[in-house]
Amino acid sequence: MTATETPTSEGTRRITTAKAMAEAIALEMRNDPNVFVMGEDVGAYGGIFGSTTDLFAEFGADRVIDTPISETAFIGAGIGAATEGMRPVVELMFIDFYGVCMDQITNHMAKIHYESGGAVKVPMVLMAATGAGYSDAAQHSQSLWGTFAHLPGIKVVAPSNPYDAKGLMASAIRDDNPVLYLFHKGAQGLVWMAKNPRSIAHVPEEAYTVPIGEAAVAKEGSDVTIVTISLSVQHSLDVAEKLEGEGISVEVIDLRSLVPLDTETVLASVAKTGKLLVVDEDYKSYGMTGEIAAIVAETDPTMLSKPMVRLAVPDVPIPYARTMEYGILPTRDKIEAAVRELAS
Amino acid sequence: MTELNQLDLYKEMVRIRQFEARVLNEYHADKSPAWDIGAGLIPGEMHLSAGQEPAAVGVCAHLKKGDAITAPHRPHHFALSHGVDMNAMMAEIYGRTTGLCKGKGGHMHLFDPENHFSCSGIIAQGYPVACGHAMAFKRKGTDHVAVAVAGEGAANQGAFHESLNLAALWNLPVVFVIEDNDWAISVPRSASTANTSNADRAAGYGMPGVRVENNDVEAVFEAAGAAIDRARAGEGPSLLEIHTVRLWGHFEGDAQAYRGAELETLDERDPIPAYAAAIGLSDDQVAAIKAEADSEVDAAVRFALDSPVPTADDALLHVFA
């Protein structure tokens, strides 16, 4: 089903990120009988955050399977089925729930290929909702991609927009490795949650892929580089467009994948601008912001004409009350202030 | 159901025991210092299955090529009985490039996709994976079955209970096997589980449960045959608890002080001489069967020792496909 010509993100067929994910899954399911979906409320409900919208109607209960609240059992079952050549797409409702099934994820899904000396493949997708911003508090708001990116053996992707959501899902399903696909609730385009207009955008109708491990230059610029991922890309683009009018040219790098990480695109941008802001909705310490900093430092710290800035969740759990939650999230205001400081 | 062949059951138990005895010997042969489990040609933790052969042999007699097994940290008896190549397995235990996993897995992490065999060092976590094998078999329209094995200590893990419910709910072709060897390392069953029979727990999930007493290979054979036939016929999962005995330590180097006087009873509970007597084998027959097994094991050790060790750079391969 590889398209001869990759369709672009330019066009007028506007759908939500959630719908784009579901559309990619449907296209893969039509094409490959080994693909099936399972998770909590993925059936007639369509996924709590819309990731399996309309799949049940088309494919039925045999291929779009509602599970009991038994994450260890059904993620483990996904792993076992994947080792038998199936391509399961398994949803963990919130990434925060990893605590009840982490052994299957890290000791099994991530390690079987390595432990087996390459003899056994685990071609499964584990998708999960991430992110804060709607007062769901400490157990339902984390990003956590840094945690999983730290553990060898799992590809980790987090799209920021509908076009990438569809293309990355197709790539994830076709990949012979386990892929953790983290979608931000605030970027799904849900009718029941505040959203950035960028969560609804043109998506080509046909199947296409966005390669895992390739960052996108979401906006070109020459004064300051923002490296970020997921919903923070939308915020960063908002800031970049605003500052453009004031003569501050911001380049926004959407990493899209944390594993593998596209260091080349990051380094090329930093070499160009000499100024780096890393924005991350995950915790600050030992995470993505530090990793990007280390890559720059290991390559050539003299690329930076000013000390870099890290904007991430200070090392606290996500609080409930709006004032506190937005106090710790990397908001547009904080991104803008950091860019202004770097550009000055 | 497969027909019971006493001689085959006996021979397979002996084959496993001679393998384990040789690993035991080689494991300790060059440990220097002797207390260092990381030293020697066979390094690391070593969990041997002597005494538990009836469980593996009685179950695996009913399995055919393409059926799956997920085994726990003590996997050798089920691996050998399910057809995993002895040379490749021994080479893996020696950490050689010709091993099942090219030296990356070791004795607790054996993977043989040809025989749909895997094991995990994490207690009870093979149960969910077995459900996945079974899902795939069912979805592909085959009559293959998956067997999930773990010890009685594993039956108190959430993964076990979630898996039983899932398998019953989806009518999966799985047989859950609990090897009850009375000990979860040093904790006796009586200190971990209120119910005296894990087979009783099966009813709570809507599946049949059977407990086989006395480490009796023929009783295991009968009970496993019924469960596997049931799964193969599409009638759903079963639970089989086998009361067996761990003749040696939890791991090699385990002084087993916690077992007290029980240690002195172990010789008489060894299922292999007992079965030889039960089926009326002569001393000559016993010796010949043992010699045949030893010769296969000798060849496996030679194969392992003649195989290259991996390079440090090999560690960087196989993270991703």
XYZ file of C-alpha atoms in Angstrom:
665
model
C 0.000 0.000 0.000
C 3.062 2.229 -0.223
C 2.032 5.356 -2.067
C 4.165 6.193 -5.059
C 4.023 9.858 -4.185
C 3.829 10.964 -0.573
C 0.770 13.160 -0.135
C 1.444 16.411 1.646
C -0.160 18.161 4.558
C -1.492 20.861 2.199
C -5.184 20.564 1.398
C -8.695 21.138 2.585
C -9.825 17.817 4.047
C -9.820 18.858 7.693
C -10.121 16.207 10.391
C -9.087 15.875 14.021
C -5.943 14.188 15.257
C -8.095 11.493 16.848
C -9.872 10.786 13.582
C -6.560 10.740 11.738
C -5.245 8.045 14.088
C -8.349 5.923 13.663
C -8.225 6.380 9.896
C -4.657 5.075 9.774
C -5.618 2.042 11.829
C -8.589 1.358 9.551
C -6.446 1.543 6.411
C -3.932 -0.894 7.889
C -6.712 -3.232 9.055
C -8.237 -3.329 5.585
C -4.874 -4.194 4.149
C -3.535 -6.663 6.699
C -5.710 -9.250 8.466
C -3.052 -9.579 11.160
C -3.861 -6.128 12.500
C -6.365 -5.970 15.333
C -7.128 -3.519 18.118
C -7.691 -4.129 21.799
C -8.008 -2.097 24.939
C -10.501 -0.643 27.362
C -13.477 1.044 25.653
C -11.945 0.840 22.196
C -15.052 -0.887 20.786
C -18.402 0.801 20.256
C -17.277 3.750 22.379
C -14.395 4.404 19.978
C -11.693 4.976 22.568
C -12.048 7.416 25.438
C -9.993 9.939 23.450
C -11.319 8.961 20.042
C -8.350 6.941 18.867
C -10.536 4.098 17.564
C -13.460 6.151 16.270
C -15.710 4.154 13.890
C -13.430 1.106 13.829
C -15.923 -1.084 15.656
C -18.654 -0.327 13.132
C -16.460 -1.393 10.246
C -14.514 -4.311 11.705
C -16.714 -5.627 14.498
C -15.990 -7.117 17.882
C -13.674 -9.758 16.444
C -11.026 -7.226 15.441
C -11.795 -4.286 17.715
C -11.804 -5.875 21.105
C -12.964 -4.371 24.382
C -10.924 -5.806 27.219
C -11.472 -6.172 30.932
C -9.556 -3.702 33.108
C -6.574 -6.039 33.107
C -3.712 -4.146 31.516
C -1.090 -6.711 32.402
C -3.122 -9.478 30.785
C -4.112 -7.688 27.598
C -0.770 -5.986 26.968
C 0.895 -9.339 27.602
C -1.596 -10.949 25.236
C -0.680 -8.342 22.636
C 2.968 -9.287 23.057
C 2.270 -13.008 22.732
C 0.109 -12.448 19.654
C 2.788 -10.219 18.121
C 5.410 -12.931 18.567
C 3.092 -15.177 16.557
C 3.096 -12.695 13.679
C -0.007 -10.676 14.462
C 0.191 -6.872 14.520
C -1.850 -5.834 17.556
C -2.644 -2.200 18.268
C -3.156 -2.115 22.015
C -4.432 0.895 23.916
C -3.397 1.727 27.454
C -6.032 4.345 28.243
C -3.735 6.777 30.070
C 0.048 6.472 30.049
C -0.200 7.167 33.786
C -1.603 3.647 34.165
C 1.731 2.123 33.194
C 2.300 1.252 36.826
C -0.110 -1.684 36.672
C 1.508 -3.241 33.596
C 5.072 -1.984 33.447
C 6.575 -5.438 33.656
C 4.951 -6.498 30.421
C 6.048 -3.264 28.762
C 9.633 -3.090 29.862
C 10.634 -6.667 30.674
C 8.746 -8.298 27.828
C 7.616 -6.006 25.019
C 10.889 -4.071 25.031
C 13.339 -6.901 25.669
C 12.158 -10.007 23.858
C 13.821 -9.145 20.552
C 17.124 -8.421 22.253
C 17.022 -11.316 24.703
C 16.267 -13.708 21.881
C 19.307 -12.538 19.941
C 17.008 -11.194 17.244
C 15.088 -14.451 16.826
C 11.706 -13.148 18.003
C 10.080 -9.954 16.780
C 7.356 -8.051 18.662
C 5.560 -5.961 16.026
C 2.995 -4.271 18.220
C 1.789 -0.755 18.808
C 1.052 0.362 22.334
C -0.878 3.610 22.187
C -1.682 5.740 25.188
C -3.039 9.173 26.016
C -0.675 11.657 27.595
C -0.665 15.205 28.779
C -2.108 17.796 31.094
C -4.005 21.042 30.880
C -7.544 20.128 31.910
C -7.253 19.565 35.682
C -7.077 15.783 35.633
C -4.315 15.996 38.253
C -1.398 13.806 39.211
C -2.497 10.352 38.034
C -4.080 11.291 34.681
C -1.945 14.109 33.287
C 1.625 12.988 32.850
C 3.612 12.879 29.624
C 6.184 10.259 30.665
C 7.713 9.795 27.221
C 11.128 10.375 28.761
C 10.606 7.386 31.046
C 9.937 5.033 28.146
C 12.534 6.584 25.844
C 15.082 5.809 28.548
C 14.364 2.082 28.363
C 16.063 0.321 25.443
C 13.926 -1.574 22.956
C 10.846 0.595 22.492
C 10.388 3.093 19.684
C 8.631 6.168 21.065
C 6.598 8.597 18.953
C 4.330 11.507 19.877
C 2.615 13.370 17.030
C 1.608 17.011 17.329
C -0.935 17.272 14.513
C -3.418 15.243 12.449
C -1.156 14.704 9.440
C 1.674 13.241 11.489
C -0.765 11.305 13.665
C -1.997 9.365 10.651
C 1.383 8.842 9.049
C 3.133 7.841 12.268
C 0.366 5.376 13.120
C 0.771 3.680 9.741
C 4.526 3.483 10.278
C 4.075 2.181 13.814
C 1.753 -0.630 12.706
C 4.076 -1.664 9.879
C 7.186 -1.535 12.068
C 8.615 -4.868 13.195
C 9.423 -3.389 16.592
C 7.249 -2.398 19.525
C 6.228 1.228 19.127
C 4.853 3.326 21.970
C 2.521 5.843 20.344
C 1.734 8.679 22.742
C -1.081 11.007 21.761
C -1.769 14.186 23.692
C -5.370 14.518 24.827
C -5.183 18.255 24.230
C -4.119 17.715 20.621
C -6.797 15.139 19.748
C -9.316 17.753 18.661
C -11.949 16.434 21.042
C -15.240 18.313 21.231
C -15.202 18.101 25.025
C -11.798 19.610 25.649
C -10.284 23.017 24.884
C -8.100 22.740 21.838
C -5.675 24.565 19.660
C -7.008 24.989 16.088
C -3.916 23.094 14.930
C -5.570 19.908 16.240
C -7.892 19.951 13.231
C -6.116 20.100 9.907
C -5.877 18.675 6.420
C -5.232 14.969 6.209
C -4.994 13.126 2.883
C -7.585 10.411 2.482
C -5.169 7.774 1.211
C -2.645 5.788 3.195
C 0.792 7.287 3.706
C 3.544 7.029 6.256
C 5.554 9.497 8.285
C 8.893 7.855 9.042
C 9.656 7.058 12.663
C 12.873 8.739 13.722
C 12.595 11.826 11.527
C 11.994 15.189 13.103
C 10.127 17.886 11.194
C 11.081 21.501 10.831
C 7.593 22.699 11.701
C 8.588 26.292 11.009
C 11.830 27.627 9.627
C 13.598 30.467 11.371
C 17.037 31.935 11.942
C 17.294 33.519 15.411
C 16.246 30.894 17.956
C 15.647 27.143 17.779
C 12.838 25.568 19.756
C 13.113 21.795 20.041
C 9.921 20.215 21.305
C 7.317 17.500 20.850
C 3.572 16.812 21.006
C 1.194 19.572 22.159
C 4.092 21.897 22.977
C 4.763 22.058 19.222
C 1.388 23.749 18.787
C 2.168 26.258 21.541
C 5.626 26.882 20.103
C 4.226 27.520 16.627
C 1.742 29.998 18.077
C 4.596 31.854 19.753
C 6.814 31.692 16.668
C 4.086 33.165 14.461
C 3.432 35.938 16.954
C 7.109 36.894 17.261
C 7.635 36.757 13.502
C 5.746 40.063 13.325
C 8.258 41.590 15.713
C 11.237 40.469 13.702
C 12.227 37.509 15.894
C 12.666 34.500 13.637
C 12.020 31.237 15.462
C 12.710 27.771 14.083
C 10.459 25.101 15.567
C 11.692 21.501 15.475
C 8.977 18.927 16.079
C 10.899 15.838 17.156
C 7.876 13.566 16.487
C 9.973 10.573 17.615
C 12.101 10.326 20.738
C 13.355 6.840 19.845
C 15.072 6.887 17.439
C 15.990 10.534 17.932
C 16.770 12.662 14.881
C 19.849 14.394 16.227
C 20.877 15.591 12.785
C 17.901 17.902 12.371
C 18.353 19.267 15.898
C 22.057 19.916 15.456
C 21.612 21.521 12.038
C 19.123 23.980 13.472
C 21.214 24.806 16.538
C 24.248 25.300 14.310
C 22.205 27.786 12.305
C 20.667 29.805 15.152
C 23.182 29.327 17.969
C 20.314 29.634 20.443
C 18.377 26.742 21.855
C 15.178 26.427 23.842
C 13.928 22.931 24.615
C 10.258 22.746 25.586
C 8.916 19.617 27.204
C 5.658 18.846 29.001
C 7.416 15.943 30.733
C 9.375 16.261 33.967
C 12.556 18.273 33.736
C 15.240 16.187 35.416
C 16.795 13.217 33.594
C 14.523 13.747 30.621
C 14.214 14.995 27.037
C 15.491 18.495 27.755
C 18.650 17.139 29.339
C 19.122 14.668 26.501
C 18.984 17.382 23.845
C 21.377 19.505 25.901
C 23.789 16.588 26.194
C 23.727 15.920 22.462
C 24.603 19.537 21.720
C 27.312 19.540 24.390
C 28.803 16.277 23.148
C 28.814 17.461 19.544
C 30.052 21.030 19.828
C 29.118 23.242 22.760
C 30.505 26.262 20.918
C 27.491 26.073 18.596
C 25.607 27.915 21.320
C 26.137 31.645 21.399
C 24.153 31.838 24.642
C 23.436 29.272 27.341
C 20.504 27.120 26.317
C 17.173 27.194 28.150
C 15.130 24.241 29.335
C 11.396 24.721 29.827
C 9.754 21.640 31.325
C 7.586 20.586 34.233
C 9.570 21.330 37.379
C 10.040 18.118 39.291
C 6.599 17.973 40.899
C 3.562 15.800 40.177
C 0.874 17.522 38.081
C -1.381 19.516 40.452
C -5.158 19.789 40.178
C -6.119 23.467 40.628
C -5.871 25.414 37.377
C -3.644 28.114 38.817
C -1.093 25.561 39.958
C -1.371 23.340 36.902
C -0.727 26.173 34.484
C 1.911 27.390 36.890
C 4.024 24.362 36.117
C 3.133 23.631 32.455
C 5.197 25.042 29.558
C 2.602 27.574 28.408
C 2.795 29.955 25.474
C 3.651 32.828 27.832
C 6.626 30.975 29.244
C 7.788 29.881 25.803
C 7.497 33.448 24.548
C 9.432 34.857 27.498
C 12.192 32.310 27.031
C 12.470 33.044 23.312
C 12.588 36.798 23.920
C 15.333 36.330 26.487
C 17.363 34.141 24.130
C 16.847 36.527 21.208
C 17.807 39.625 23.158
C -5.579 -38.072 23.251
C -1.973 -39.198 22.890
C -1.515 -42.794 24.010
C 0.448 -43.289 27.185
C 3.861 -44.831 26.579
C 5.552 -45.534 29.893
C 8.992 -46.072 28.454
C 8.870 -42.798 26.541
C 7.807 -40.911 29.659
C 10.628 -42.483 31.620
C 13.257 -41.849 28.961
C 12.301 -38.211 28.656
C 12.497 -37.697 32.411
C 15.943 -39.262 32.442
C 17.048 -37.138 29.500
C 16.078 -33.991 31.416
C 17.667 -35.192 34.650
C 20.968 -36.036 32.993
C 20.978 -32.641 31.344
C 20.339 -30.893 34.663
C 22.881 -33.048 36.507
C 25.502 -32.165 33.942
C 24.695 -28.461 34.122
C 24.917 -28.721 37.911
C 28.311 -30.333 37.648
C 29.706 -27.967 35.049
C 28.260 -24.952 36.834
C 30.245 -25.683 39.980
C 33.275 -27.265 38.298
C 35.240 -24.086 37.692
C 33.690 -21.535 40.045
C 36.589 -19.587 41.454
C 36.041 -18.406 44.068
C 33.433 -21.094 44.645
C 30.936 -18.651 46.182
C 30.958 -16.316 43.181
C 27.912 -17.158 41.066
C 29.168 -14.819 38.367
C 32.353 -16.839 37.861
C 33.055 -19.876 35.708
C 32.170 -21.080 32.226
C 28.480 -21.103 33.215
C 27.862 -17.849 35.113
C 24.813 -16.317 36.744
C 21.857 -17.657 38.649
C 21.017 -21.253 37.851
C 17.571 -22.706 38.595
C 17.501 -26.426 37.944
C 14.386 -28.533 37.745
C 15.428 -31.900 39.207
C 12.372 -33.586 40.685
C 9.900 -31.655 38.552
C 10.363 -33.764 35.411
C 6.912 -35.425 35.691
C 5.218 -32.066 35.201
C 7.033 -31.270 31.976
C 7.002 -34.752 30.536
C 3.359 -35.453 31.355
C 2.231 -32.181 29.791
C 4.523 -32.048 26.765
C 3.651 -35.584 25.695
C 0.405 -34.089 24.366
C 1.889 -31.138 22.544
C 2.611 -31.026 18.863
C 4.869 -28.875 16.740
C 3.471 -25.370 16.668
C 1.978 -25.453 20.158
C 3.416 -22.788 22.460
C 4.883 -22.849 25.936
C 5.706 -19.896 28.155
C 7.893 -21.116 31.000
C 9.237 -19.374 34.093
C 12.732 -18.892 35.521
C 13.091 -22.672 35.948
C 12.557 -23.636 32.324
C 14.877 -26.448 31.240
C 12.545 -29.406 31.753
C 9.744 -27.868 29.727
C 12.132 -26.613 27.054
C 13.746 -29.993 26.467
C 10.468 -31.838 26.677
C 8.911 -29.489 24.115
C 11.623 -30.148 21.574
C 14.002 -27.245 22.043
C 17.351 -28.281 20.592
C 19.655 -29.468 23.369
C 22.835 -28.230 21.705
C 21.526 -24.719 21.167
C 20.145 -24.652 24.685
C 23.400 -25.798 26.248
C 25.314 -23.284 24.141
C 23.004 -20.538 25.394
C 23.642 -21.595 28.978
C 27.358 -21.326 28.240
C 26.735 -17.893 26.673
C 27.975 -18.807 23.207
C 27.135 -17.340 19.807
C 25.588 -20.636 18.712
C 23.141 -20.501 21.605
C 19.401 -20.172 21.113
C 19.702 -16.433 21.736
C 23.332 -15.935 20.670
C 24.320 -15.598 24.310
C 21.998 -12.682 25.035
C 19.366 -14.524 27.036
C 21.013 -17.094 29.250
C 19.253 -19.847 31.102
C 16.264 -17.747 32.301
C 15.515 -16.142 28.944
C 15.359 -18.900 26.363
C 13.539 -18.161 23.115
C 12.930 -20.717 20.410
C 10.436 -19.420 17.857
C 10.608 -22.659 15.881
C 9.063 -24.457 18.834
C 7.078 -21.432 20.049
C 8.931 -21.697 23.338
C 9.860 -18.794 25.578
C 10.486 -18.153 29.216
C 10.617 -15.181 31.511
C 12.458 -14.565 34.731
C 9.581 -12.499 36.094
C 7.138 -14.483 38.206
C 3.730 -15.090 36.552
C 4.418 -12.802 33.608
C 4.417 -15.675 31.149
C 0.709 -16.202 31.736
C -0.442 -13.096 29.813
C 1.949 -13.835 26.962
C 0.542 -17.359 26.665
C -2.909 -15.813 26.279
C -1.504 -13.887 23.333
C -0.134 -17.009 21.677
C -3.554 -18.560 22.131
C -5.302 -15.503 20.707
C -3.134 -15.715 17.620
C -3.771 -19.463 17.219
C -7.489 -18.907 17.466
C -7.501 -15.922 15.128
C -5.545 -17.901 12.542
C -8.023 -20.747 12.778
C -5.496 -23.343 13.912
C -6.025 -25.948 16.614
C -2.799 -25.112 18.394
C -2.740 -24.577 22.124
C -0.609 -22.522 24.484
C 0.658 -23.822 27.799
C 1.594 -21.324 30.500
C 3.808 -22.648 33.266
C 4.793 -21.154 36.605
C 5.225 -22.175 40.212
C 2.716 -22.057 43.048
C 4.232 -18.779 44.199
C 3.119 -17.230 40.907
C -0.520 -18.011 41.617
C -0.664 -15.045 43.969
C 0.384 -12.573 41.297
C -2.120 -10.309 39.589
C -0.876 -11.400 36.189
C -2.075 -14.936 36.936
C -5.580 -13.845 37.922
C -5.969 -11.356 35.085
C -4.876 -14.011 32.627
C -7.259 -16.662 33.884
C -10.168 -14.284 33.590
C -9.122 -13.146 30.128
C -8.620 -16.676 28.833
C -11.979 -17.840 30.152
C -13.760 -14.716 28.915
C -12.374 -15.139 25.401
C -12.461 -18.938 25.440
C -8.765 -19.128 24.592
C -6.940 -22.418 23.980
C -4.651 -22.133 27.000
C -3.684 -24.587 29.695
C -2.422 -22.901 32.848
C 0.030 -25.152 34.644
C 1.089 -24.540 38.223
C 4.052 -26.538 39.419
C 3.593 -26.662 43.165
C 6.984 -27.622 44.585
C 5.980 -26.402 48.055
C 8.523 -23.604 48.093
C 8.668 -20.077 46.710
C 12.418 -19.833 47.244
C 12.345 -20.098 51.060
C 8.667 -19.374 51.725
C 6.534 -22.481 52.147
C 3.223 -22.679 50.391
C 1.474 -22.609 53.764
C 2.870 -19.122 54.363
C 1.753 -17.744 51.019
C -1.607 -19.210 50.080
C -4.694 -19.765 52.217
C -6.299 -22.141 49.738
C -4.684 -25.565 49.837
C -5.457 -26.199 46.181
C -4.932 -23.626 43.463
C -7.128 -25.827 41.312
C -10.058 -24.551 43.400
C -9.354 -21.071 42.115
C -10.198 -22.130 38.565
C -13.892 -22.256 39.413
C -13.730 -18.582 40.281
C -12.858 -17.863 36.674
C -15.253 -20.313 35.091
C -12.838 -23.006 33.999
C -12.063 -26.547 35.129
C -9.247 -26.992 37.629
C -7.478 -30.205 38.557
C -4.798 -30.844 41.144
C -2.514 -33.811 40.602
C -0.897 -35.206 43.739
C 2.247 -37.235 44.356
C 4.327 -36.011 41.419
C 2.866 -38.889 39.450
C 3.836 -38.655 35.800
C 0.972 -40.842 34.604
C -1.583 -38.821 36.538
C -0.085 -35.648 35.062
C -0.280 -37.248 31.630
C -3.979 -38.044 32.060
C -4.969 -34.668 33.481
C -2.893 -32.693 30.996
C -4.288 -34.742 28.136
C -7.829 -33.842 29.091
C -6.988 -30.153 29.461
C -5.019 -29.947 26.222
C -7.661 -31.855 24.275
C -10.283 -29.509 25.645
C -8.297 -26.460 24.571
C -7.568 -27.964 21.153
C -11.232 -28.685 20.616
C -12.066 -25.026 21.198
C -13.703 -25.650 24.546
C -11.535 -23.171 26.407
C -8.850 -22.954 29.055
C -8.130 -25.175 32.054
C -5.995 -24.973 35.141
C -3.741 -27.818 36.146
C -1.849 -27.791 39.431
C 0.842 -30.429 39.791
C 2.210 -31.208 43.224
C 5.840 -31.878 42.547
C 9.160 -31.662 44.353
C 12.206 -29.470 44.023
C 15.043 -31.840 44.784
C 17.779 -29.202 44.679
C 18.020 -25.581 45.804
C 15.989 -22.693 44.421
C 19.200 -21.710 42.700
C 22.608 -23.286 42.728
C 24.353 -22.129 45.863
C 21.125 -22.097 47.899
C 22.065 -23.837 51.175
C 18.375 -24.599 51.852
C 18.694 -24.383 55.649
C 15.033 -23.340 55.618
C 13.974 -26.842 54.539
C 15.235 -28.479 57.736
C 14.467 -32.169 58.090
C 12.655 -32.253 54.751
C 16.045 -32.369 53.050
C 16.569 -35.904 54.324
C 13.383 -37.125 52.680
C 14.210 -35.885 49.212
C 16.013 -38.968 47.921
C 13.015 -41.157 48.519
C 10.772 -38.623 46.766
C 12.831 -38.656 43.581
C 10.257 -39.481 40.886
C 12.693 -41.108 38.466
C 13.821 -44.222 40.378
C 10.266 -44.520 41.671
C 8.897 -44.638 38.142
C 11.580 -47.079 36.985
C 10.424 -49.405 39.726
C 6.754 -48.800 39.024
C 7.067 -49.802 35.394
C 9.412 -52.690 36.167
C 12.605 -51.615 34.446
C 15.652 -53.770 35.086
C 18.924 -52.281 36.323
C 20.400 -52.888 32.893
C 17.576 -51.030 31.198
C 17.933 -48.125 33.619
C 21.671 -47.973 32.998
C 21.257 -48.128 29.235
C 18.674 -45.338 29.201
C 20.901 -43.198 31.369
C 23.913 -43.853 29.153
C 21.955 -42.858 26.078
C 20.928 -39.602 27.716
C 24.464 -38.919 28.897
C 25.802 -39.338 25.418
C 23.374 -36.725 24.071
C 24.298 -34.371 26.922
C 28.035 -34.952 26.352
C 27.606 -33.929 22.743
C 25.715 -30.796 23.792
C 28.471 -29.772 26.209
C 31.102 -30.367 23.523
C 29.065 -28.322 21.069
C 28.851 -25.479 23.571
C 32.518 -25.550 24.488
C 33.552 -25.629 20.821
C 31.396 -22.576 20.063
C 32.707 -19.017 19.993
C 31.994 -16.533 22.750
C 30.326 -13.314 21.616
C 32.372 -10.132 21.303
C 31.661 -7.053 23.392
C 30.397 -5.356 20.237
C 27.761 -8.054 19.800
C 26.042 -6.521 22.835
C 25.063 -3.579 20.652
C 23.098 -5.706 18.186
C 19.424 -6.724 18.282
C 17.924 -3.887 20.322
C 15.674 -3.298 17.318
C 14.693 -5.490 14.402
